[in-house]
Amino acid sequence: MADITKAEHATDENTDVREMGELPEESYPCLRVVAGPGRGAVYPLQEGVNQLGRSDMCHLLLDDSSISREHCQLEVRADGALVRDLGSRNGTQIQGVPIQAETPITHGQRLKVGAYDFQYLTGPADLPAEDSEPEQSSDIAQTIVDTGAEAMEPMPSEPVPAAEQAPETPVAEAPEGPPPAEIPEQPAADLPAEVPPAEAPMENPESAPLTPEASPGKLARLLAPLRRIPKWLSGVSLGLLVIGFVAWLAYSFWFSGGPPTPPPELPTGTGSPVDPQAVSGTVKMTVPEYVPVFLDFSASPIGAEVFFGKEKVGNTPFRMSAHLQFEKIYEVKGTFALDEIGETVEKKLRFSLGSNQQVIPLKFEAEIGPMKIKALPRNVDLYLEAYFARDPHRAKPIKFSEVVFGKPIYLPYGRYMMELRQNRQLSASQTFVNEVVYRREFKINAEQNSFEIDVQDKDLKIFPAKLRSIPAGAEVLLDGELIGTTPLSQDIATGEHELILRKEGYFEHKQAMRVDMNTPFEVTVQLKTSEAGHLINEARLRIKQRRYQEAINTLINSLKLDPTKQEIAEAHYLIGQSYLYLRSFGEARDYYTQAMRHEAFRYAARLGVAQIHYAKNEKVQALQILTEVLIAAKRDEIKSEAGRLFQQISPFRSVLYITSDPPGATVVINDRAVAVKTPLLLHDLMVGKYRIQLHLPGFKNQQVKVDLGISEFKPMVIKLEPVDLVR
């Protein structure tokens, strides 16, 4: 590694920092400090990479708080030199322009690194001589124009004590020599305000020095005519001319506002400048502040290419350094390549730089989801018909020539029709056709963001069927064989079938069914009814409308139309319901008793009787009947209605129903015997744990534990073992 150089130790024997007069020719190229700490020091550079920063590992060690530990690097090549910022806090500039990427630097150009302002030199040619004597007369005016505000300081006739000297300001250094002719001091109001150089980022634009590379202000441009002064004029004549010109300058500023000055342009890449505003005869310029930050890019569910503007900057995940301006809105774009289907999905993000923000996380979340293939039958082709969410009315056909099992294929959000096709030979022919043998429709969206294909050879011989009827409960016969009742979901073999739906009180429904591929088959059948069944259906509607007396009259008429046994039981049950709602409990109980004679309405009618007991505040009798219904009823709607009634009877207590096989056992609960033998119903039990013991002569004692919750119904059937079977 090259020698480490530190500005504070410029006088140390071991430090490779030389003054320009001491610099040998072999020490080029080098960096010369023209403003900032160690002004005038020269830092020789090695061929290859030279790293600048506060770290001890850097080639050029710059000990200043404005310098990052690894600030930038300068690579010296045979064909030139390149500068690259290493994500520093205050950035790196060449000729006042912040660099965003690797940037070339040439002989004589300025390199600003924190508080240091360097000049890059490749040889002694065209160097400003520090001890040369400048020409007199008109060259003085040229010096005033070229050095700007620094040349405006009046030169004192006597030395000024060191304590009274103003602190050194890091300005662009002018060639040393005799001072220019003294210029009378002007009032502060007559002098134009300094315009800060258009450089970014700027730590303190208000106190930034005016450099020759930046706009020198009104005064320097107004002094340009002094270059035309003939060299033969004496110093006195020149002084009179300068005094007269300054008087004219004051007049211009006080009475005419001064000549117009166009606003300086910011360097390319630093944003748009703010329009200047004239205030009290001065021109103020607000230069945007640029801050170096890291952009942390990531993407989900797969990686993306990232574009900043029109330029591709990388593939996620990655980080990049950028110089951004506060309160400015930036936009980046991530593109997701879906190579398997030949599509590209884009996602754009907008962001701005916040205060004290060093890293900006930017995550692209694409609206895509995976389709995975777990298994496929032999000799099938996979096709997709895609309707993307961005264009839902246009179909895109997709054929997969190669299938990799387990590998996700990412699809944009949308609706898809998946088909498996297989070549089949036509009967008694040598012709083959590519037939669809499996079809499914699926969606990829935020709620359902994946789809899996798992199809075996046997799946090509069946299809899923969903059969419904109105009303429900119809028997389903397939090719004369009973397979269940509606609603029914069942796999059926492909081919031709005869479907029959049969329900008592309704006419039989019959239809032919042919399905040759595995695709969902759904059908809902509106069953037609007999004349009696039609009136029963009308009565149900009137009960829902709370027109109970009209429902009773309609049901009585249905009994005159030669109804079936099930229709008679249903009519009796509905008459009992109507009387219950009319609070005619005696008539309701009689018709419920009639309905119990048919198996289809036995437990529905028993539930009606329990409702009568509850309405009469006979809770124990109601609970006893509810226990039977909850244990023996098979229809879910009846059990659900019984559960709701139980909650009404016992909202905070629980019920324990205990029976034994054989019955007649003595029950002891928490060491307290119960007078009633099994089966028994214990109601109004508090929430908690119970220890239950059963004793029956000739049988082994049984003990169980139960934990009751709030308003819980707990049926228990305990089988007792004979004593002689116990070893």
XYZ file of C-alpha atoms in Angstrom:
727
model
C 0.000 0.000 0.000
C 1.191 3.557 -0.697
C 2.353 5.852 2.116
C -0.472 7.138 4.276
C -0.611 10.951 4.195
C -2.189 13.130 6.865
C -2.814 16.866 6.478
C -2.173 17.663 10.132
C 1.343 16.239 9.941
C 2.467 18.135 6.845
C 5.749 19.062 8.517
C 6.572 15.533 9.673
C 9.652 13.927 8.115
C 7.741 10.717 7.387
C 4.829 12.413 5.611
C 4.857 12.506 1.839
C 3.369 16.009 1.594
C 5.457 18.544 -0.341
C 5.229 22.205 -1.208
C 5.110 23.037 -4.897
C 8.616 24.402 -4.882
C 10.000 21.174 -3.388
C 8.076 18.762 -5.638
C 10.342 16.675 -7.939
C 9.116 15.743 -11.380
C 8.788 12.050 -10.538
C 6.153 12.826 -7.869
C 3.460 13.622 -10.454
C 0.528 13.028 -10.646
C -0.575 14.649 -7.393
C -3.319 16.528 -5.554
C -2.643 20.091 -4.420
C -4.750 21.658 -1.631
C -6.001 25.009 -2.942
C -8.544 25.579 -0.150
C -9.229 23.980 3.209
C -6.986 22.354 5.859
C -3.277 22.271 4.957
C -3.658 24.778 2.139
C -0.752 24.598 -0.271
C 0.144 20.994 0.602
C 0.749 18.549 -2.243
C -0.208 14.840 -2.088
C 1.610 12.613 -4.617
C -0.495 9.796 -6.100
C 0.509 6.246 -6.939
C -0.425 4.433 -10.123
C -3.608 2.477 -9.600
C -6.165 3.053 -6.822
C -5.644 5.849 -4.267
C -8.235 5.849 -1.473
C -9.035 9.074 0.455
C -10.668 9.165 3.890
C -10.307 9.235 7.665
C -9.605 5.501 7.985
C -6.048 4.403 8.764
C -6.342 2.009 5.826
C -6.678 4.831 3.284
C -3.761 5.875 1.041
C -4.445 9.578 1.680
C -5.388 10.074 5.331
C -7.502 13.252 5.736
C -8.269 13.916 9.390
C -11.337 16.154 9.285
C -14.926 15.658 10.485
C -16.236 16.539 7.003
C -14.467 13.459 5.583
C -15.995 9.964 5.738
C -13.890 6.994 6.835
C -13.764 5.767 3.241
C -14.719 8.870 1.301
C -13.660 8.349 -2.339
C -11.018 6.786 -4.525
C -8.917 8.159 -7.399
C -7.628 5.574 -9.845
C -4.604 6.629 -11.901
C -4.355 4.863 -15.241
C -2.084 5.167 -18.244
C -4.910 6.723 -20.283
C -6.196 9.079 -17.564
C -7.700 9.118 -14.073
C -11.122 8.203 -12.666
C -12.813 9.355 -9.428
C -15.470 7.311 -7.614
C -17.431 8.279 -4.503
C -17.598 5.479 -1.888
C -20.960 6.464 -0.402
C -19.572 9.349 1.625
C -21.725 11.525 3.836
C -20.884 14.866 2.151
C -20.248 13.583 -1.364
C -17.470 14.185 -3.880
C -17.426 16.909 -6.557
C -15.431 17.577 -9.715
C -15.519 21.182 -10.882
C -18.384 21.838 -8.429
C -20.568 19.007 -9.775
C -21.459 16.049 -7.469
C -20.458 12.775 -9.094
C -23.000 9.936 -9.213
C -20.773 7.283 -10.778
C -17.190 6.757 -11.833
C -16.121 10.084 -13.407
C -12.906 11.053 -15.259
C -10.716 13.931 -14.002
C -8.128 15.774 -16.078
C -5.104 17.975 -15.421
C -5.949 21.192 -13.593
C -9.509 20.238 -12.615
C -10.746 20.800 -9.069
C -11.683 17.889 -6.768
C -13.725 18.794 -3.664
C -13.707 16.228 -0.831
C -15.447 17.515 2.301
C -13.603 20.649 3.487
C -10.665 19.933 1.136
C -10.512 21.580 -2.299
C -7.819 19.842 -4.378
C -6.370 20.555 -7.827
C -5.406 17.476 -9.825
C -1.981 17.896 -11.498
C -0.283 15.487 -13.889
C 2.918 17.496 -14.464
C 4.691 20.822 -13.949
C 3.361 22.302 -17.218
C 0.976 25.277 -16.898
C 1.279 25.369 -13.106
C 0.615 28.758 -11.435
C 3.974 30.111 -10.249
C 3.816 31.109 -6.607
C 6.831 33.496 -6.549
C 6.555 35.086 -10.022
C 6.193 38.883 -10.319
C 2.907 39.838 -12.060
C 2.871 42.726 -14.495
C 1.676 46.173 -13.381
C -0.907 48.539 -14.908
C -3.808 46.882 -16.678
C -2.980 43.374 -15.342
C -4.168 44.584 -11.941
C -7.716 44.936 -13.255
C -7.485 41.433 -14.729
C -6.454 40.097 -11.306
C -9.474 41.803 -9.712
C -11.865 40.200 -12.154
C -10.339 36.713 -11.964
C -10.148 36.476 -8.178
C -13.558 38.044 -7.410
C -14.253 38.942 -3.825
C -10.715 38.151 -2.607
C -9.232 40.998 -4.683
C -11.721 43.487 -3.277
C -10.047 43.590 0.157
C -8.151 46.956 0.474
C -4.441 46.515 1.177
C -3.315 48.297 4.377
C -0.327 50.610 4.257
C 1.009 49.155 7.494
C 1.163 45.540 8.653
C -1.961 44.458 10.568
C -1.343 42.651 13.866
C -2.031 38.929 13.738
C -4.754 39.225 16.366
C -6.696 41.648 14.178
C -6.399 39.648 10.989
C -9.591 38.027 9.760
C -9.612 34.206 9.859
C -8.536 32.555 6.673
C -11.423 31.791 4.305
C -10.976 28.796 1.992
C -11.259 30.655 -1.299
C -9.719 29.960 -4.673
C -6.042 30.920 -4.482
C -4.823 33.688 -6.819
C -1.185 33.956 -8.024
C 1.019 35.551 -5.390
C 2.757 38.870 -6.091
C 2.558 42.574 -5.242
C -0.891 43.764 -4.127
C -3.067 45.535 -6.708
C -3.695 49.251 -6.568
C -5.728 50.257 -3.539
C -9.439 50.565 -4.194
C -11.511 52.823 -1.968
C -13.780 50.959 0.418
C -17.455 51.108 -0.592
C -20.517 50.958 1.651
C -21.928 47.468 2.200
C -25.201 48.463 0.566
C -23.349 49.359 -2.638
C -21.678 45.989 -2.976
C -23.535 43.151 -4.720
C -24.353 40.136 -2.622
C -22.243 37.098 -3.250
C -23.915 34.298 -5.163
C -22.890 30.904 -3.749
C -21.371 28.504 -6.266
C -23.771 26.057 -7.868
C -22.394 22.972 -6.245
C -24.241 20.185 -4.483
C -24.285 19.046 -1.846
C -23.451 22.328 0.013
C -22.922 22.212 3.748
C -23.568 25.941 4.326
C -24.634 27.889 1.226
C -24.775 31.166 3.167
C -21.049 31.158 4.029
C -19.695 29.278 0.981
C -16.662 31.017 -0.605
C -16.896 32.469 -4.059
C -14.568 30.630 -6.437
C -13.453 31.458 -10.009
C -15.345 28.397 -11.247
C -18.632 29.802 -9.892
C -20.328 33.022 -10.953
C -18.153 35.938 -9.637
C -21.192 38.225 -9.106
C -22.144 41.623 -10.493
C -19.009 43.431 -9.410
C -16.591 41.197 -11.302
C -18.554 41.517 -14.522
C -18.840 45.282 -14.138
C -15.059 45.545 -13.657
C -14.412 43.730 -16.917
C -13.905 47.020 -18.882
C -10.751 47.678 -16.801
C -9.022 45.086 -18.968
C -8.982 47.631 -21.781
C -6.818 50.164 -19.833
C -3.591 50.821 -21.812
C -0.449 49.583 -20.168
C 1.294 52.954 -20.507
C -1.022 54.597 -17.960
C 0.709 55.447 -14.709
C -0.458 54.144 -11.328
C -2.018 57.515 -10.458
C -4.058 57.658 -13.645
C -5.171 54.124 -13.086
C -6.226 54.939 -9.522
C -8.282 57.932 -10.723
C -9.941 55.805 -13.354
C -10.788 53.122 -10.773
C -12.250 55.716 -8.381
C -14.376 57.180 -11.168
C -15.545 53.763 -12.239
C -16.514 52.850 -8.647
C -18.499 56.113 -8.399
C -20.340 55.223 -11.598
C -20.923 51.760 -10.187
C -22.492 53.185 -7.012
C -24.726 55.441 -9.107
C -25.859 52.431 -11.163
C -26.800 50.435 -8.101
C -28.586 53.258 -6.278
C -30.601 54.755 -9.146
C -30.907 52.177 -11.863
C -30.729 48.928 -9.914
C -27.559 47.934 -11.739
C -27.202 46.074 -15.010
C -29.262 42.883 -15.228
C -27.437 39.710 -14.297
C -28.675 36.398 -15.683
C -28.948 33.635 -13.030
C -26.103 31.108 -13.086
C -26.977 27.639 -14.370
C -26.550 24.621 -12.130
C -24.255 21.867 -13.385
C -25.886 19.022 -15.249
C -27.405 16.462 -12.891
C -27.974 18.770 -9.913
C -31.647 19.549 -10.567
C -33.443 22.728 -11.567
C -32.339 25.990 -9.905
C -34.731 28.193 -7.987
C -35.577 31.491 -9.713
C -33.536 34.363 -8.213
C -35.327 37.187 -6.409
C -34.130 40.772 -6.280
C -34.093 42.044 -2.691
C -32.698 45.521 -1.797
C -30.654 45.703 -4.965
C -29.069 42.250 -4.471
C -29.571 38.909 -6.175
C -30.204 35.826 -3.982
C -29.941 32.289 -5.293
C -31.235 29.205 -3.456
C -29.208 26.180 -4.517
C -30.824 22.783 -3.792
C -29.012 20.651 -1.216
C -28.062 17.138 -2.329
C -27.401 14.442 0.243
C -25.662 11.091 -0.344
C -27.840 8.136 0.726
C -28.058 4.419 0.066
C -31.048 2.981 -1.803
C -31.783 -0.537 -0.552
C -33.675 -2.413 -3.284
C -35.528 -5.694 -2.767
C -38.374 -7.504 -4.512
C -41.018 -10.149 -3.810
C -41.837 -12.913 -4.638
C -38.986 -13.060 -7.196
C -36.110 -10.784 -8.170
C -36.571 -7.760 -10.403
C -34.525 -5.520 -12.676
C -34.453 -1.966 -11.311
C -34.534 1.178 -13.436
C -33.843 4.686 -12.119
C -35.193 6.915 -14.863
C -34.308 5.218 -18.147
C -31.121 3.640 -16.815
C -30.935 0.119 -15.431
C -29.133 0.242 -12.092
C -29.144 -3.411 -10.983
C -30.981 -6.611 -10.051
C -32.552 -7.089 -6.626
C -31.423 -7.470 -3.954
C -28.738 -4.754 -4.053
C -27.771 -1.363 -2.647
C -26.572 1.712 -4.468
C -25.340 5.141 -3.444
C -27.186 8.187 -4.787
C -27.196 11.926 -4.181
C -30.783 13.048 -3.607
C -32.476 16.356 -2.911
C -34.807 16.913 0.024
C -38.566 17.100 -0.688
C -38.128 16.012 -4.303
C -40.251 13.109 -5.524
C -38.300 10.322 -7.252
C -39.635 7.301 -9.128
C -38.057 3.901 -9.682
C -39.351 0.936 -11.639
C -38.938 -2.794 -11.095
C -39.567 -5.254 -13.921
C -40.307 -8.929 -13.259
C -39.502 -11.254 -16.163
C -41.906 -14.231 -16.355
C -39.968 -16.215 -18.932
C -42.135 -19.357 -18.772
C -45.151 -17.493 -20.190
C -43.344 -14.718 -22.098
C -44.691 -11.860 -19.974
C -43.217 -8.946 -18.031
C -44.795 -7.302 -14.990
C -43.815 -3.790 -13.910
C -44.052 -2.183 -10.489
C -43.322 1.500 -9.875
C -42.428 3.152 -6.572
C -42.323 6.825 -5.693
C -40.300 8.095 -2.763
C -38.646 11.179 -1.310
C -35.708 11.807 1.001
C -36.597 12.380 4.640
C -34.541 14.168 7.256
C -31.748 12.179 8.908
C -32.377 9.306 6.507
C -29.243 7.374 5.581
C -30.793 4.278 3.940
C -34.070 4.259 1.978
C -35.660 0.772 1.736
C -37.461 0.233 -1.577
C -39.331 -3.066 -1.991
C -41.130 -4.036 -5.197
C -44.057 -6.384 -4.514
C -45.293 -7.766 -7.806
C -48.907 -8.811 -8.332
C -47.929 -12.327 -9.340
C -48.353 -15.779 -7.826
C -46.895 -19.269 -8.387
C -48.487 -22.218 -10.158
C -46.801 -25.463 -9.110
C -47.059 -28.808 -10.884
C -46.912 -31.694 -8.444
C -48.086 -34.518 -10.738
C -49.479 -35.008 -14.258
C -50.829 -38.048 -16.101
C -48.715 -39.613 -18.813
C -48.853 -38.336 -22.378
C -50.755 -35.134 -21.707
C -50.106 -31.559 -22.833
C -50.601 -28.614 -20.473
C -52.405 -25.519 -21.732
C -53.475 -22.273 -20.088
C -55.977 -19.718 -21.287
C -55.027 -16.547 -19.403
C -57.154 -13.475 -18.732
C -54.764 -11.056 -16.982
C -56.214 -8.566 -14.503
C -54.698 -5.673 -16.452
C -56.710 -6.738 -19.552
C -59.461 -9.116 -18.334
C -61.329 -9.329 -21.652
C -58.431 -10.531 -23.805
C -57.405 -14.180 -23.689
C -53.806 -15.296 -24.107
C -53.281 -18.980 -24.980
C -50.188 -20.557 -23.424
C -48.764 -24.015 -24.160
C -46.030 -25.481 -21.984
C -43.627 -27.522 -24.077
C -41.510 -28.494 -21.063
C -42.781 -29.167 -17.559
C -40.534 -29.199 -14.481
C -42.261 -30.764 -11.488
C -42.094 -28.718 -8.295
C -40.722 -25.587 -9.972
C -43.027 -22.581 -9.520
C -44.313 -20.892 -12.664
C -45.210 -17.304 -11.782
C -48.388 -15.874 -13.281
C -49.771 -12.307 -13.169
C -52.957 -11.705 -11.220
C -55.958 -12.786 -13.269
C -58.307 -15.644 -14.208
C -57.025 -18.842 -15.810
C -58.506 -21.889 -17.537
C -56.169 -24.869 -17.185
C -56.568 -27.810 -19.582
C -54.856 -31.156 -20.006
C -55.107 -32.548 -23.522
C -54.412 -36.043 -24.735
C -54.282 -37.648 -28.180
C -57.070 -40.193 -28.590
C -57.858 -42.449 -31.491
C -61.323 -42.279 -32.987
C -63.143 -45.589 -32.925
C -62.722 -47.684 -36.112
C -60.329 -45.076 -37.514
C -56.639 -44.252 -37.738
C -57.374 -40.605 -36.902
C -56.144 -39.119 -33.616
C -57.637 -36.032 -32.017
C -56.218 -33.880 -29.236
C -59.075 -33.990 -26.723
C -59.454 -32.125 -23.453
C -59.404 -34.723 -20.671
C -59.113 -32.421 -17.628
C -60.218 -28.841 -17.078
C -60.119 -26.490 -14.105
C -60.661 -22.761 -13.692
C -58.678 -20.889 -11.058
C -57.693 -17.370 -10.055
C -54.441 -15.763 -8.942
C -55.039 -12.719 -6.726
C -54.256 -11.318 -3.288
C -56.644 -13.767 -1.557
C -55.713 -16.847 -3.648
C -52.099 -16.251 -4.636
C -51.118 -19.796 -5.674
C -52.436 -22.860 -7.508
C -51.218 -26.465 -7.474
C -51.755 -29.088 -10.176
C -51.857 -32.625 -8.773
C -53.530 -34.925 -11.296
C -53.046 -38.705 -11.473
C -53.954 -41.138 -14.272
C -57.009 -42.343 -12.344
C -58.343 -38.775 -12.144
C -58.995 -38.790 -15.908
C -61.757 -41.381 -15.412
C -63.896 -39.400 -12.938
C -65.375 -35.935 -12.530
C -66.622 -34.005 -9.452
C -70.407 -33.523 -9.295
C -72.432 -31.159 -7.083
C -76.179 -31.849 -7.068
C -78.749 -29.611 -5.364
C -82.515 -29.570 -5.269
C -85.195 -27.100 -4.235
C -86.334 -28.077 -1.684
C -83.368 -30.030 -0.319
C -83.582 -33.592 0.919
C -84.354 -35.310 -2.389
C -83.034 -38.818 -2.956
C -80.378 -39.047 -5.690
C -80.373 -42.166 -7.881
C -77.614 -42.691 -10.465
C -78.365 -45.410 -13.001
C -81.058 -46.727 -10.626
C -78.759 -46.868 -7.560
C -79.304 -44.619 -4.541
C -76.095 -42.635 -3.864
C -77.353 -40.028 -1.341
C -79.642 -37.060 -0.784
C -79.374 -33.458 -1.894
C -77.249 -31.467 -1.492
C -74.667 -33.995 -2.680
C -70.992 -33.661 -3.637
C -69.469 -36.809 -5.091
C -67.042 -38.028 -7.742
C -68.778 -39.830 -10.607
C -67.266 -41.954 -13.367
C -67.042 -40.265 -16.770
C -69.504 -41.400 -19.440
C -73.315 -41.514 -19.822
C -75.634 -41.735 -16.795
C -79.306 -41.414 -15.851
C -79.915 -39.044 -12.939
C -83.118 -39.239 -10.857
C -84.128 -36.918 -7.982
C -87.021 -38.203 -5.901
C -88.765 -36.509 -2.960
C -92.117 -37.389 -1.408
C -94.686 -34.734 -2.159
C -92.861 -33.756 -5.367
C -92.844 -35.184 -8.820
C -89.847 -37.293 -9.779
C -87.101 -35.478 -11.741
C -85.234 -37.493 -14.373
C -82.466 -36.392 -16.759
C -79.649 -37.859 -18.874
C -76.089 -36.876 -17.937
C -72.997 -37.277 -20.148
C -69.540 -36.085 -19.052
C -66.439 -37.261 -20.974
C -63.702 -35.328 -19.130
C -62.749 -34.404 -15.600
C -64.427 -31.041 -15.186
C -66.722 -29.823 -12.370
C -70.400 -30.646 -12.973
C -73.013 -28.678 -11.019
C -76.795 -28.782 -11.284
C -79.656 -27.334 -9.214
C -83.110 -28.846 -9.781
C -86.360 -27.097 -8.885
C -88.614 -29.992 -7.893
C -92.218 -29.852 -8.953
C -94.809 -30.815 -6.403
C -98.260 -32.389 -6.223
C -101.397 -30.330 -5.579
C -101.194 -31.108 -1.864
C -97.462 -30.391 -1.823
C -98.076 -27.092 -3.601
C -100.460 -25.963 -0.842
C -98.011 -27.099 1.839
C -95.320 -24.943 0.246
C -97.709 -21.967 0.215
C -98.439 -22.541 3.910
C -94.704 -22.463 4.734
C -94.450 -19.082 3.022
C -97.404 -17.700 5.024
C -95.812 -18.903 8.286
C -92.628 -16.969 7.417
C -94.861 -13.950 6.829
C -96.484 -14.521 10.283
C -99.890 -15.083 8.683
C -100.537 -18.092 10.910
C -104.326 -18.437 10.597
C -104.099 -18.284 6.799
C -101.413 -20.987 6.933
C -103.700 -23.232 9.014
C -106.557 -22.850 6.523
C -104.239 -23.635 3.594
C -102.901 -26.752 5.335
C -106.424 -27.994 6.057
C -107.206 -27.690 2.325
C -104.064 -29.680 1.469
C -105.345 -32.581 3.562
C -108.389 -32.795 1.226
C -106.253 -33.453 -1.902
C -105.277 -37.095 -1.277
C -101.826 -36.320 0.157
C -99.131 -38.919 0.797
C -98.263 -40.079 4.337
C -95.258 -37.770 4.449
C -97.381 -34.844 3.213
C -99.930 -35.576 5.951
C -97.189 -35.595 8.628
C -95.711 -32.373 7.248
C -99.132 -30.675 7.250
C -99.744 -31.738 10.879
C -96.317 -30.444 11.921
C -96.901 -27.049 10.276
C -100.360 -26.745 11.840
C -98.736 -27.405 15.243
C -96.134 -24.681 14.498
C -98.887 -22.194 13.599
C -100.836 -22.900 16.813
C -97.615 -22.587 18.852
C -97.016 -19.095 17.449
C -100.673 -18.268 18.198
C -100.031 -19.563 21.790
C -102.760 -22.187 21.476
C -100.593 -24.762 23.249
C -103.243 -27.536 23.537
C -103.978 -27.613 19.794
C -100.271 -27.319 18.998
C -99.411 -30.342 21.173
C -102.147 -32.479 19.525
C -100.863 -31.820 16.003
C -97.222 -32.315 17.052
C -98.251 -35.722 18.460
C -99.806 -36.619 15.094
C -96.639 -35.558 13.211
C -94.407 -37.742 15.455
C -95.899 -40.879 13.896
C -93.810 -40.291 10.739
C -90.063 -40.880 11.048
C -89.208 -37.818 8.921
C -90.888 -35.392 11.400
C -90.440 -37.245 14.724
C -87.697 -35.098 16.241
C -88.913 -31.869 14.630
C -92.262 -32.427 16.353
C -90.522 -33.371 19.659
C -88.653 -30.072 19.457
C -92.033 -28.332 19.033
C -93.265 -29.974 22.249
C -90.113 -28.737 24.064
C -90.918 -25.230 22.817
C -94.418 -25.552 24.324
C -92.944 -26.474 27.747
C -90.506 -23.555 27.557
C -93.321 -21.152 26.655
C -95.210 -22.419 29.754
C -92.023 -21.946 31.883
C -91.681 -25.704 32.378
C -87.903 -25.715 31.944
C -87.155 -29.170 33.363
C -89.637 -30.878 31.034
C -88.267 -28.848 28.122
C -84.669 -29.840 28.954
C -85.605 -33.517 29.140
C -87.065 -33.443 25.631
C -84.179 -31.327 24.310
C -81.750 -33.943 25.594
C -83.430 -36.610 23.483
C -83.448 -34.352 20.413
C -79.795 -33.329 20.789
C -78.701 -36.960 21.140
C -80.870 -38.719 18.544
C -81.715 -36.154 15.820
C -79.789 -36.578 12.558
C -80.764 -33.445 10.662
C -78.396 -30.571 11.342
C -81.080 -27.889 11.180
C -83.072 -29.630 13.960
C -79.982 -29.958 16.199
C -79.110 -26.322 15.581
C -82.622 -25.171 16.552
C -82.510 -27.372 19.679
C -79.176 -25.812 20.648
C -80.601 -22.294 20.373
C -83.546 -23.275 22.604
C -81.147 -24.757 25.145
C -79.235 -21.433 25.269
C -82.504 -19.628 25.995
C -83.498 -22.026 28.791
C -80.084 -22.076 30.459
C -78.015 -19.079 29.353
C -75.378 -19.296 32.139
C -75.770 -22.842 33.512
C -74.885 -26.194 32.007
C -76.748 -29.470 31.623
C -75.304 -32.940 32.216
C -77.167 -35.972 30.858
C -75.902 -39.294 32.273
C -76.980 -42.733 31.179
C -75.437 -46.137 31.838
C -75.422 -49.501 30.130
C -77.226 -51.220 31.811
C -79.359 -48.426 33.329
C -80.360 -48.084 37.017
C -76.954 -47.154 38.410
C -76.535 -44.886 41.406
C -74.752 -41.624 40.593
C -72.369 -39.863 42.984
C -71.180 -36.384 41.949
C -68.289 -34.839 43.894
C -68.899 -37.374 46.724
C -72.624 -36.512 46.926
C -75.154 -39.177 45.922
C -78.023 -38.250 43.585
C -81.458 -39.639 44.382
C -82.393 -40.382 40.756
C -80.759 -43.376 39.087
C -79.560 -43.484 35.494
C -80.595 -42.217 33.091
C -80.849 -38.799 34.703
C -80.637 -35.161 33.653
C -78.758 -32.674 35.849
C -79.478 -29.040 34.936
C -78.506 -25.657 36.360
C -74.927 -26.810 36.950
C -72.288 -24.179 37.545
C -69.164 -23.892 35.412
C -66.387 -26.109 36.735
C -64.965 -29.621 37.104
C -67.007 -32.598 38.305
C -66.055 -36.123 39.446
C -68.787 -38.657 38.621
C -69.010 -42.193 40.096
C -71.490 -44.920 39.081
C -72.388 -47.876 41.338
C -74.486 -50.857 40.291
C -74.568 -54.191 42.134
C -72.806 -56.919 40.148
C -70.824 -54.414 38.095
C -67.510 -52.689 38.575
C -67.690 -49.132 39.879
C -66.917 -46.513 37.214
C -65.456 -43.041 37.717
C -65.137 -40.258 35.133
C -64.255 -36.565 35.264
C -65.941 -33.825 33.274
C -65.205 -30.115 32.807
C -68.328 -27.998 32.127
C -68.244 -24.620 30.437
C -70.815 -21.835 30.223
C -74.257 -22.957 28.959
C -72.949 -26.345 27.814
C -74.945 -29.492 27.134
C -72.918 -32.608 27.940
C -74.429 -36.055 27.209
C -72.535 -39.027 28.754
C -73.076 -42.729 28.074
C -71.089 -44.968 30.480
C -70.795 -48.711 29.869
C -70.501 -50.806 33.052
C -68.474 -54.027 33.211
C -69.746 -57.087 35.140
C -67.710 -58.031 38.206
C -67.076 -61.613 37.062
C -65.272 -60.310 33.930
C -62.804 -58.328 35.992
C -59.489 -60.195 36.560
